Tab-separated table of C-alpha atoms and ligand atoms in Angstrom:
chain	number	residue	atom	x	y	z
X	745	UNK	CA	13.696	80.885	9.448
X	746	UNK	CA	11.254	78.292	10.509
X	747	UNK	CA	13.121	75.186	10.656
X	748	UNK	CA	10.133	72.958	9.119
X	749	UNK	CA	9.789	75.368	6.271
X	750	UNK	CA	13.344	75.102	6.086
X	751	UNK	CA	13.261	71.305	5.732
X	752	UNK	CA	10.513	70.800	3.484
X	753	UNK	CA	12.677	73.162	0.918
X	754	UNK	CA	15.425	71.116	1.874
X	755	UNK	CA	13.388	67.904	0.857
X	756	UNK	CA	11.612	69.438	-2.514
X	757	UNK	CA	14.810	68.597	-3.537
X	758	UNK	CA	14.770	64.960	-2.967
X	759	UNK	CA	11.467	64.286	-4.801
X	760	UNK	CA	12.941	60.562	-5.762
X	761	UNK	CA	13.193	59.581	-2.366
X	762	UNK	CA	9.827	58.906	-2.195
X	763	UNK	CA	9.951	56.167	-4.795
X	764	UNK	CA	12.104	54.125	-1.750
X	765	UNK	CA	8.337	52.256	-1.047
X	766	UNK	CA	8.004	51.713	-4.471
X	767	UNK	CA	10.476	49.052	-6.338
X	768	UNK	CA	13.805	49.768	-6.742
X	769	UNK	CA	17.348	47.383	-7.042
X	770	UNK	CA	20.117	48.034	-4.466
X	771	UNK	CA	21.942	49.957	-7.622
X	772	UNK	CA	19.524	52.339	-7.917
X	773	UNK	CA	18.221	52.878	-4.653
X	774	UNK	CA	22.102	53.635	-3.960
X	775	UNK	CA	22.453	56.171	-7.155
X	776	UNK	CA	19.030	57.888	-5.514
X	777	UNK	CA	20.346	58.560	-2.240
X	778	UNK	CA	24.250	59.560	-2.945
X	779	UNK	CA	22.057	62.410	-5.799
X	780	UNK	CA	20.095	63.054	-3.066
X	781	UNK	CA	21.862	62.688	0.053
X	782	UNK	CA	24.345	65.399	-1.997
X	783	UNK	CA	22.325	67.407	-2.846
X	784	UNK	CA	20.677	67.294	1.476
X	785	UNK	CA	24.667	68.147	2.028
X	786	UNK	CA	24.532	71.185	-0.450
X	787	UNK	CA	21.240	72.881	0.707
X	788	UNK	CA	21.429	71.884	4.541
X	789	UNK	CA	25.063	73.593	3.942
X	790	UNK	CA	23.551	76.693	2.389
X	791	UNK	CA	20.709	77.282	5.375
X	792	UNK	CA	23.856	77.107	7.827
X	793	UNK	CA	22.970	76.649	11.358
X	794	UNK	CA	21.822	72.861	11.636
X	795	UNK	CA	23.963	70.952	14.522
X	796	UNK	CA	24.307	67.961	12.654
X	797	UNK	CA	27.510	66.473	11.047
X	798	UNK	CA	25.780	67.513	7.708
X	799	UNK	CA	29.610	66.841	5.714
X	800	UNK	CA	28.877	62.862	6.654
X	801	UNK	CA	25.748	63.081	4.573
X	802	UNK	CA	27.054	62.198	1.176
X	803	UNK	CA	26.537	58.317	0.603
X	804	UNK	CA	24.742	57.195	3.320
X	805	UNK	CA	20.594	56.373	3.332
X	806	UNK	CA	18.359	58.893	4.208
X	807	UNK	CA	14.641	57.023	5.255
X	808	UNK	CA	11.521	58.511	6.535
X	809	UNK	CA	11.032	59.101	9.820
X	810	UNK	CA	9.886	55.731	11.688
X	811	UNK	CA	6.647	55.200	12.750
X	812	UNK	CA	6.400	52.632	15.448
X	813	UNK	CA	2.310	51.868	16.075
X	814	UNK	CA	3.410	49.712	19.076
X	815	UNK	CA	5.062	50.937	21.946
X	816	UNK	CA	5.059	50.380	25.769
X	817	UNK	CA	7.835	52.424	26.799
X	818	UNK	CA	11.466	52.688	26.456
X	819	UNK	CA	14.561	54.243	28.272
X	820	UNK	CA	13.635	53.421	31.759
X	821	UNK	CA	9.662	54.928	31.564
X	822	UNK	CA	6.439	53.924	30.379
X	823	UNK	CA	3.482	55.060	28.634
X	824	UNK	CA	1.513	52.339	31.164
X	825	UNK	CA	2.334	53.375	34.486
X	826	UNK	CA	3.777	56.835	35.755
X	827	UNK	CA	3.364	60.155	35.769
X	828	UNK	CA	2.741	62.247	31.680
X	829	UNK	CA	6.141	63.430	32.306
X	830	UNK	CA	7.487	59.992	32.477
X	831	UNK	CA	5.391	59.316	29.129
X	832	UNK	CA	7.445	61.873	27.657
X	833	UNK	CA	10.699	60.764	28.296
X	834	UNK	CA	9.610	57.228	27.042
X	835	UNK	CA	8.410	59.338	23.697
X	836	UNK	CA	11.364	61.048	24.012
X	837	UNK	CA	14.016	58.497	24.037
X	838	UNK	CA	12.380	56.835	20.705
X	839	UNK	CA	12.664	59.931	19.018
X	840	UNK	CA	16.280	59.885	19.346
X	841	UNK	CA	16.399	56.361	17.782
X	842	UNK	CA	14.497	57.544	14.921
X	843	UNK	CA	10.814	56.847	16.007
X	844	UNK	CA	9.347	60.315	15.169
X	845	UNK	CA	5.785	59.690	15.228
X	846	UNK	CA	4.959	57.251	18.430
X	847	UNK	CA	1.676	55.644	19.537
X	848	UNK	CA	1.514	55.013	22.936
X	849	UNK	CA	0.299	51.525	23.606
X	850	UNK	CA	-1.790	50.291	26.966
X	851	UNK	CA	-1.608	46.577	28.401
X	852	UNK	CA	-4.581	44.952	30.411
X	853	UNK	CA	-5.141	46.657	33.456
X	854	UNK	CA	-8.136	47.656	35.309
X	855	UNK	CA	-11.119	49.584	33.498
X	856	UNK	CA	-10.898	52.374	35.443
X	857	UNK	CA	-7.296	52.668	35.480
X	858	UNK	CA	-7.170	52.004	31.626
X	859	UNK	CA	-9.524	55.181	31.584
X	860	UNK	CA	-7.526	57.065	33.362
X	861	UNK	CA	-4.452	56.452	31.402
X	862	UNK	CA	-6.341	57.203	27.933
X	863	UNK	CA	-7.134	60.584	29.081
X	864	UNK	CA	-3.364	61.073	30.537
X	865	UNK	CA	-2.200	59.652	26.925
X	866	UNK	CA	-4.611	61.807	25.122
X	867	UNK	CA	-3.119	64.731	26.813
X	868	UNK	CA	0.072	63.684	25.282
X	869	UNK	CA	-1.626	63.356	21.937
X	870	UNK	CA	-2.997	66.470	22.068
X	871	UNK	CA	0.475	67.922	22.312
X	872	UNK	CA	1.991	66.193	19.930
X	873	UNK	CA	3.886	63.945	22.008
X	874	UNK	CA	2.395	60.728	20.857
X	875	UNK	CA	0.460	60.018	17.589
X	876	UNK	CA	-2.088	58.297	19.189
X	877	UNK	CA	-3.049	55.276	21.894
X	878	UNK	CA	-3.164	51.631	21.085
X	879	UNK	CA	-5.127	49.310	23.840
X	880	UNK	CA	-3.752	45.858	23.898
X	881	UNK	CA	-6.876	44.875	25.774
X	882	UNK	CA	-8.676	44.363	27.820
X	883	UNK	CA	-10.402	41.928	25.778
X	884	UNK	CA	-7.903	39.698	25.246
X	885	UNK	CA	-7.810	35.338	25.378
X	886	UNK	CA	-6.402	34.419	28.568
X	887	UNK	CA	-4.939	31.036	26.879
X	888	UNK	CA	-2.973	33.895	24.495
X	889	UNK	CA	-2.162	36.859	26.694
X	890	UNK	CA	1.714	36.992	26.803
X	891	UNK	CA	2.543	39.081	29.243
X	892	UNK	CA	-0.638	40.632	30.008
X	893	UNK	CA	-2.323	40.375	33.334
X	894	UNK	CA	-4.832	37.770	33.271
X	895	UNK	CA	-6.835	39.119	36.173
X	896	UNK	CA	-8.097	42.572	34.647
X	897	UNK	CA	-9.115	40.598	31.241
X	898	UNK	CA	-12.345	41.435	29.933
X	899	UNK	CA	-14.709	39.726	28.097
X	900	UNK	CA	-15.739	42.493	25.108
X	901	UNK	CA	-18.475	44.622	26.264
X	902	UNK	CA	-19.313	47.975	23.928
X	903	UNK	CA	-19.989	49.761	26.733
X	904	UNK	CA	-16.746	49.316	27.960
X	905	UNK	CA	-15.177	49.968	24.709
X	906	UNK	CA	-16.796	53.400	24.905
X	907	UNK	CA	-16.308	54.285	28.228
X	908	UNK	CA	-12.314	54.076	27.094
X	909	UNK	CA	-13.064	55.366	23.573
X	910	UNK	CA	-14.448	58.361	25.124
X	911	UNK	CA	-11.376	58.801	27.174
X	912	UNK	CA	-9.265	58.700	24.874
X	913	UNK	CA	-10.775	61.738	23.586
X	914	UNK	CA	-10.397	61.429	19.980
X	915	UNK	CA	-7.232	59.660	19.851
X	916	UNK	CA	-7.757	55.674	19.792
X	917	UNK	CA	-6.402	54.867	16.837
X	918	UNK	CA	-5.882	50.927	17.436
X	919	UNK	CA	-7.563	48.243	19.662
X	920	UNK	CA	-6.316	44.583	20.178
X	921	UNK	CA	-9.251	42.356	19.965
X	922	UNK	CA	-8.963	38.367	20.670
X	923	UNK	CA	-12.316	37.237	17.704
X	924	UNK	CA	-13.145	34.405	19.892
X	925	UNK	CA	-14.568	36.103	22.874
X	926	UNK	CA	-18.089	36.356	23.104
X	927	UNK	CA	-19.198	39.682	22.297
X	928	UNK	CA	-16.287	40.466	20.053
X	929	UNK	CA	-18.204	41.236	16.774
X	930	UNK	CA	-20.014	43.917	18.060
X	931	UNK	CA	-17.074	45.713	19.805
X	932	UNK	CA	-15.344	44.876	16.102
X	933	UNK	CA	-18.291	46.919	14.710
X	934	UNK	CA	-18.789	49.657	17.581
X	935	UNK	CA	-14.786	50.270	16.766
X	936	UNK	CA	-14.737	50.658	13.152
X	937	UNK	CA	-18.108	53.083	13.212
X	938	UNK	CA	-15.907	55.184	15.764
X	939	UNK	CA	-12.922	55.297	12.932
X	940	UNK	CA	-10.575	52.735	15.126
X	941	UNK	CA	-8.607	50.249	13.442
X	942	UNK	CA	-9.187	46.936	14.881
X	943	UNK	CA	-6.591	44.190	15.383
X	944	UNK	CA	-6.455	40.932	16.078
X	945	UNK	CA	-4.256	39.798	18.763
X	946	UNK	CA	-3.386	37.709	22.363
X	947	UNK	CA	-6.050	35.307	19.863
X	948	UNK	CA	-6.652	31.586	19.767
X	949	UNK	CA	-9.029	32.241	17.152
X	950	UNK	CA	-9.400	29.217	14.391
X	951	UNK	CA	-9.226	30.313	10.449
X	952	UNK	CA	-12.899	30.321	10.388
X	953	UNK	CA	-13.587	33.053	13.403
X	954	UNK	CA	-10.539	35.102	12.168
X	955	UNK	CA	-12.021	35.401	8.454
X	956	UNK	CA	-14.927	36.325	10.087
X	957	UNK	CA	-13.768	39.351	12.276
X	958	UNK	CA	-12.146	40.977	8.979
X	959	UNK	CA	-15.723	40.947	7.500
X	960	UNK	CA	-16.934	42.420	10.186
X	961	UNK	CA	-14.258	44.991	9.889
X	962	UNK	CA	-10.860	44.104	11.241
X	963	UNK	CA	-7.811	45.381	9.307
X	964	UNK	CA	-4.620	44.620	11.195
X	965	UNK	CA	-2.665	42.384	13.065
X	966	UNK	CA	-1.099	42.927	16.522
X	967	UNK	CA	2.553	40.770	16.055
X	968	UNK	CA	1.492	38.520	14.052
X	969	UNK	CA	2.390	34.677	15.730
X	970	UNK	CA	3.507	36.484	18.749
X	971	UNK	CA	0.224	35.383	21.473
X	972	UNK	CA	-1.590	34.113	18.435
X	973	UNK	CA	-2.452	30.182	18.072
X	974	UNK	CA	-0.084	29.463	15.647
X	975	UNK	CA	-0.170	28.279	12.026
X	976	UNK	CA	-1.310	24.648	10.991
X	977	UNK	CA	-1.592	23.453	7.720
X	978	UNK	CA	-5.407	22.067	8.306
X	979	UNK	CA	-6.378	25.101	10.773
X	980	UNK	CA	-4.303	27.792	9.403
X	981	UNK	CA	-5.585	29.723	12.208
X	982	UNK	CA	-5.190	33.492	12.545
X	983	UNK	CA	-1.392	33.374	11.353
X	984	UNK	CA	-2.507	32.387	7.754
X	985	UNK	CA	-6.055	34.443	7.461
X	986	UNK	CA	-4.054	37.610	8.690
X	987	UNK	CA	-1.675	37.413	6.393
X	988	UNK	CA	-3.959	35.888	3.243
X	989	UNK	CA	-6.509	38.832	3.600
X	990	UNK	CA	-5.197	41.553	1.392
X	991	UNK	CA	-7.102	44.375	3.882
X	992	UNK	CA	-4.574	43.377	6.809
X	993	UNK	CA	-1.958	44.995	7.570
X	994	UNK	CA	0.659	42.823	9.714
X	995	UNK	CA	2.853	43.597	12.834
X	996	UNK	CA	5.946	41.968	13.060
X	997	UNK	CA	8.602	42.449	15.587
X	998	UNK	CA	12.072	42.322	13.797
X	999	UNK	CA	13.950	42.243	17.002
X	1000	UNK	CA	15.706	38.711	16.318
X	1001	UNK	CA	14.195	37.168	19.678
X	1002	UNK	CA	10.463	37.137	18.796
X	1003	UNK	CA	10.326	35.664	15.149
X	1004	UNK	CA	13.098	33.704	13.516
X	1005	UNK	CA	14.416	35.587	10.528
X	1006	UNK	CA	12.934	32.735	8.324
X	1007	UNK	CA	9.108	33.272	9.581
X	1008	UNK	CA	10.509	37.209	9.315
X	1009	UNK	CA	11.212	36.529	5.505
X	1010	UNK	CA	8.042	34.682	5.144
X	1011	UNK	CA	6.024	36.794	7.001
X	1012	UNK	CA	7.135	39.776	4.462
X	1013	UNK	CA	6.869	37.872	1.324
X	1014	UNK	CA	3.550	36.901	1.810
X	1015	UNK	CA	2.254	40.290	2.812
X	1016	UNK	CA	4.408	41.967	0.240
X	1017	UNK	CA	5.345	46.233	0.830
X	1018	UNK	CA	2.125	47.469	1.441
X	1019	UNK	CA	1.176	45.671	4.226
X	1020	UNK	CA	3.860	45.112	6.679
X	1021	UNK	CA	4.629	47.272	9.679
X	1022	UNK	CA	7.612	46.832	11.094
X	1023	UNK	CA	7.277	47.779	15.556
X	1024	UNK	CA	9.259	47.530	18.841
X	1025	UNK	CA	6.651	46.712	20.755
X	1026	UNK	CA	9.327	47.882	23.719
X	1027	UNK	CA	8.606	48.269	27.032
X	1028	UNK	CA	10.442	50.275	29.456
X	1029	UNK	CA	13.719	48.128	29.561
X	1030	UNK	CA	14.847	48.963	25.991
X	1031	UNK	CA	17.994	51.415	25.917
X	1032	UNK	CA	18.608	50.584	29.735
X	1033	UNK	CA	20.582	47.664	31.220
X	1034	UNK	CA	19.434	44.126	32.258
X	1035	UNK	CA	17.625	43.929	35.685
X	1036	UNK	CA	13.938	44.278	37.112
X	1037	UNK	CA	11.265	46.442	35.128
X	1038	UNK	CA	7.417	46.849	34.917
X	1039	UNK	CA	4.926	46.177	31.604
X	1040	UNK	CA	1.632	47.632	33.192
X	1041	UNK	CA	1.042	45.406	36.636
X	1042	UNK	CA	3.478	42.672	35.625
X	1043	UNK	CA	7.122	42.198	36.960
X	1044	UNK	CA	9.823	41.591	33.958
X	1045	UNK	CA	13.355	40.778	34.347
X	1046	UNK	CA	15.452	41.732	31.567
X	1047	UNK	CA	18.503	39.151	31.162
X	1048	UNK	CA	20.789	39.280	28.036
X	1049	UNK	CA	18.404	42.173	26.384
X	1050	UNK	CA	15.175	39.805	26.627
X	1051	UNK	CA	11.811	40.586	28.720
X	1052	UNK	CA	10.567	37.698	30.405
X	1053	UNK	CA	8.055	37.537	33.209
X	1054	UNK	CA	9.176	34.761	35.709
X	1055	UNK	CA	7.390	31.999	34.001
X	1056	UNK	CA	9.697	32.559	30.908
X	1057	UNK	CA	6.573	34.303	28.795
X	1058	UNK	CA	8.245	37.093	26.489
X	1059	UNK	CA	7.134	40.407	27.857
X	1060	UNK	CA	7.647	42.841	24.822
X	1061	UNK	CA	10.988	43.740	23.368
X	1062	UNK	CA	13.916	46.190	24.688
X	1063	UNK	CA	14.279	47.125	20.811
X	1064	UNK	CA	14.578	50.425	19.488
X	1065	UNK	CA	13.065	51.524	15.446
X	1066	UNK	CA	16.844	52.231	14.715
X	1067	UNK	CA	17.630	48.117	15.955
X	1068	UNK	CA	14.704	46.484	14.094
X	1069	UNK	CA	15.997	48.052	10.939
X	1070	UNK	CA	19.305	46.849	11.448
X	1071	UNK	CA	17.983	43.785	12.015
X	1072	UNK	CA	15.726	43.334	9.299
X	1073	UNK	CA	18.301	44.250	6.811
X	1074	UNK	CA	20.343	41.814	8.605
X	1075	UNK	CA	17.159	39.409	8.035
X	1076	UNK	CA	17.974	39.945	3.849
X	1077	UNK	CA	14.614	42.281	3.843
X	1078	UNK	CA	14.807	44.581	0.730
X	1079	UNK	CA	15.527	48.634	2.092
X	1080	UNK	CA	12.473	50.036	0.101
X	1081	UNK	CA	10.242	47.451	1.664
X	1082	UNK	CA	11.995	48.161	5.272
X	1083	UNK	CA	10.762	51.633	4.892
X	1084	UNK	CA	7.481	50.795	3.507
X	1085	UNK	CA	7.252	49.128	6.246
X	1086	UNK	CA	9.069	51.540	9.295
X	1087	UNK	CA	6.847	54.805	7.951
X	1088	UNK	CA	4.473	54.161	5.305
X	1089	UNK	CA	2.699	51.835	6.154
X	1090	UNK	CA	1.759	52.288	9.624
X	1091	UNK	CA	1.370	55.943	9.229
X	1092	UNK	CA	-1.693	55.285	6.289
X	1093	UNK	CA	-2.891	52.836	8.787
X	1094	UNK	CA	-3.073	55.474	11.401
X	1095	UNK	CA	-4.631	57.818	9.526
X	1096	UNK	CA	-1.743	60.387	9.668
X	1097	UNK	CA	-0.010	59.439	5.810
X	1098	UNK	CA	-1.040	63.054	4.934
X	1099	UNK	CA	1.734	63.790	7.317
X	1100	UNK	CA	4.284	61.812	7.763
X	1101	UNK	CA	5.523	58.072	6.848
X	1102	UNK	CA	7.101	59.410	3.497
X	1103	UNK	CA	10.140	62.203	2.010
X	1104	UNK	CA	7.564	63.908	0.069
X	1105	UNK	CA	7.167	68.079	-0.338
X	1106	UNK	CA	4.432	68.968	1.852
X	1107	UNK	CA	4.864	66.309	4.630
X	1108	UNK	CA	6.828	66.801	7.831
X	1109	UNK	CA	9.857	67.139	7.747
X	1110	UNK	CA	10.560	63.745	9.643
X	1111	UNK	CA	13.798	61.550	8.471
X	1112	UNK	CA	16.732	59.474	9.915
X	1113	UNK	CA	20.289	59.028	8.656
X	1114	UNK	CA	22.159	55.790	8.951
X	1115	UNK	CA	25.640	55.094	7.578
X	1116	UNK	CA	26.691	52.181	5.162
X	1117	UNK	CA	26.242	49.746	7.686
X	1118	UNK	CA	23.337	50.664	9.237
X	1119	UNK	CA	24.151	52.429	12.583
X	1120	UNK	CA	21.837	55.610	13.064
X	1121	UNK	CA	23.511	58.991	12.376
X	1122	UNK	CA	20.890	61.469	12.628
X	1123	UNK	CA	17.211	62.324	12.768
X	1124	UNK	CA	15.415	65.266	12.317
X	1125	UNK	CA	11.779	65.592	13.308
X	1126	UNK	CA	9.984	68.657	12.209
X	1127	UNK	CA	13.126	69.979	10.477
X	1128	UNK	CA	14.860	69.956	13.925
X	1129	UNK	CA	17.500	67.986	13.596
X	1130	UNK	CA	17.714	65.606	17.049
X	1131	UNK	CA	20.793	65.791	19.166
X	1132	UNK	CA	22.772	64.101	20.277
X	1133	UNK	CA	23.001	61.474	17.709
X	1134	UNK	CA	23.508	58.247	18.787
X	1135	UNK	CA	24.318	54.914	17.888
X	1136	UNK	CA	21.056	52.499	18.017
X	1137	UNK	CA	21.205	49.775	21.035
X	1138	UNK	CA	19.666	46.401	20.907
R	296	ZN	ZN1	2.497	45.116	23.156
């Protein structure tokens, strides 16, 4: 039997999961799951041949498939440098933390050489590999630019923005745009007529030029206060216009080194279920041990689990989808909103919520398992269960 068929009747029996983005107290979210997670145990036991510890089912919390809009690499490979295959290990090793739809996100590098990696990427896409391509630049502030190399910035040109729109060949879903930058409301405006979200980022935008980049048709925020200019009470700055427009969606990386879990509370409060997205941003470091890694052109030492280029500057996270959700419950974030946040709401923001991002009948078949206290059991993408199963790192 096809294994997705097989899953999707295995999950038209678990039509209540899909009220975990809606509102729901910790009782009943728990009486959902044990019903359903039973009932997963009964049918899954029926259809026989999955390779998953399907007995271990009963109890625990069964979540949509992760969608992580923001990712540099992971496992020891990157999406930014390397050959495809070393893309697809980087996809690869995700999946098995319970990332089953990735985007594959590009730092500042050369035009060209950003070109050339769109059309590698979009290869990728076109397999299925990775949901789509993010570009974290070019046009970027260089008094905001983290980790990104300050020598291929750009200041926004459309023609540019084409040249790697056409590379990407369909599958630029997300751009990083800095308000500021001269030029930057047209390349807003060339991006949303070509159906490409557009987020603010690596900004030092005031209030005023961030309220005026959503008019002119920005949605989204690239980690919010991560290489932003952060919030003032007079000059709330991008921080607060990101997270007062009710059209923006918000980034936030729940890895417990980028945000404090305070501004992580806040941050989720104010922007409420439907609007936060909950990424790794990860680079090629996470799952492997300390020592000397790449984020596009830029040397990172990993110490202790944290990217740093030499200057101290935070290069992107060694986190994994299964970590940040351990770490946001840990942060007192409500489950249903976690999810919301891990799968809904970056998949509708990607286009692809007629897809994925939620347990519904007629969606992929994309979920993860995690036990009572929140260590990954299982995921299944596609109604193939994932093996092995692993417990999450950092
Ligand atoms: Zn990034």
């Amino acid at each position: 039997m096809d294994p997705r068929a097989l899953s999707v009747r295995v999950l038209l029996h678990l039509p209540r999961v899909a009220t975990l983005t809606g509102e729901m107290t910790r009782d009943q979210l728990d009486r959902e799951l044990f019903h359903n997670s039973r009932q997963l145990r009964e049918d899954v036991r029926e259809a026989g041949d999955l390779a998953v510890p399907v007995a271990d089912l009963h109890g625990q919390w069964v979540l949509p498939g992760f969608v992580d809009m923001h990712v540099h690499g992971g496992g020891g490979t990157s999406f930014t440098q390397g050959s495809a295959d070393d893309a697809r290990r980087a996809a690869e090793f995700h999946r098995r933390y319970g990332t089953t739809s990735i985007v594959a996100s590009l730092v500042t590098a050369p035009l060209a050489e950003l070109e050339a990696r769109a059309a590698l990427l979009a290869g990728l896409a076109a397999e299925g590999v990775v949901a789509g391509l993010h570009l974290e630049g070019p046009f970027l502030s260089a008094a905001r630019c983290g980790a990104q190399d300050p020598r291929y910035l750009l200041a926004p040109d459309v023609a540019a923005f084409e040249r790697l729109h056409a590379a990407a060949a369909g599958y630029l879903k997300v751009i990083t745009i800095a308000p500021e930058l001269p030029g930057a409301t047209e390349v807003i405006k060339a991006a949303v007529r070509a159906g490409v979200t557009v987020a603010i980022g690596h900004t030092d935008a005031t209030a005023e030029v961030t309220a005026a980049a959503v008019d002119a048709g920005a949605t989204h925020a690239t980690h919010l206060c991560n290489g932003m200019r952060p919030l003032h009470h007079r000059e709330p700055g991008p921080v607060g216009v990101l997270l007062d427009r009710e059209e923006v969606t918000c980034e936030v990386i729940a890895d417990g080194v980028h945000l404090h879990d305070t501004v992580i509370r806040l941050i989720a409060r104010a922007a409420g279920p439907a609007r936060l997205v909950l990424i790794t941003d990860a680079m090629a470091a996470a799952g492997m041990p300390d020592g000397a890694y790449q984020l596009g052109s830029m040397q990172v030492d990993v110490a202790g689990g944290v990217a740093r280029l030499a200057r101290g500057t935070i290069a992107g996270s060694t986190a994994t989808m299964a970590a940040v959700l351990g770490h946001a419950v840990a942060a007192g974030l409500p489950l249903p909103g976690i999810a919301a946040a891990a799968s809904t709401n970056p998949a509708r923001v990607l286009g692809i919520g007629d897809r994925v991002g939620a347990l519904r009948p007629g969606l992929d078949a994309d979920l993860v398992v995690f036990d009572e206290e929140f260590r990954l059991r299982a995921v299944m993408r596609q109604g193939r269960w994932l093996s092995p199963c692993c417990e999450p790192t950092r």
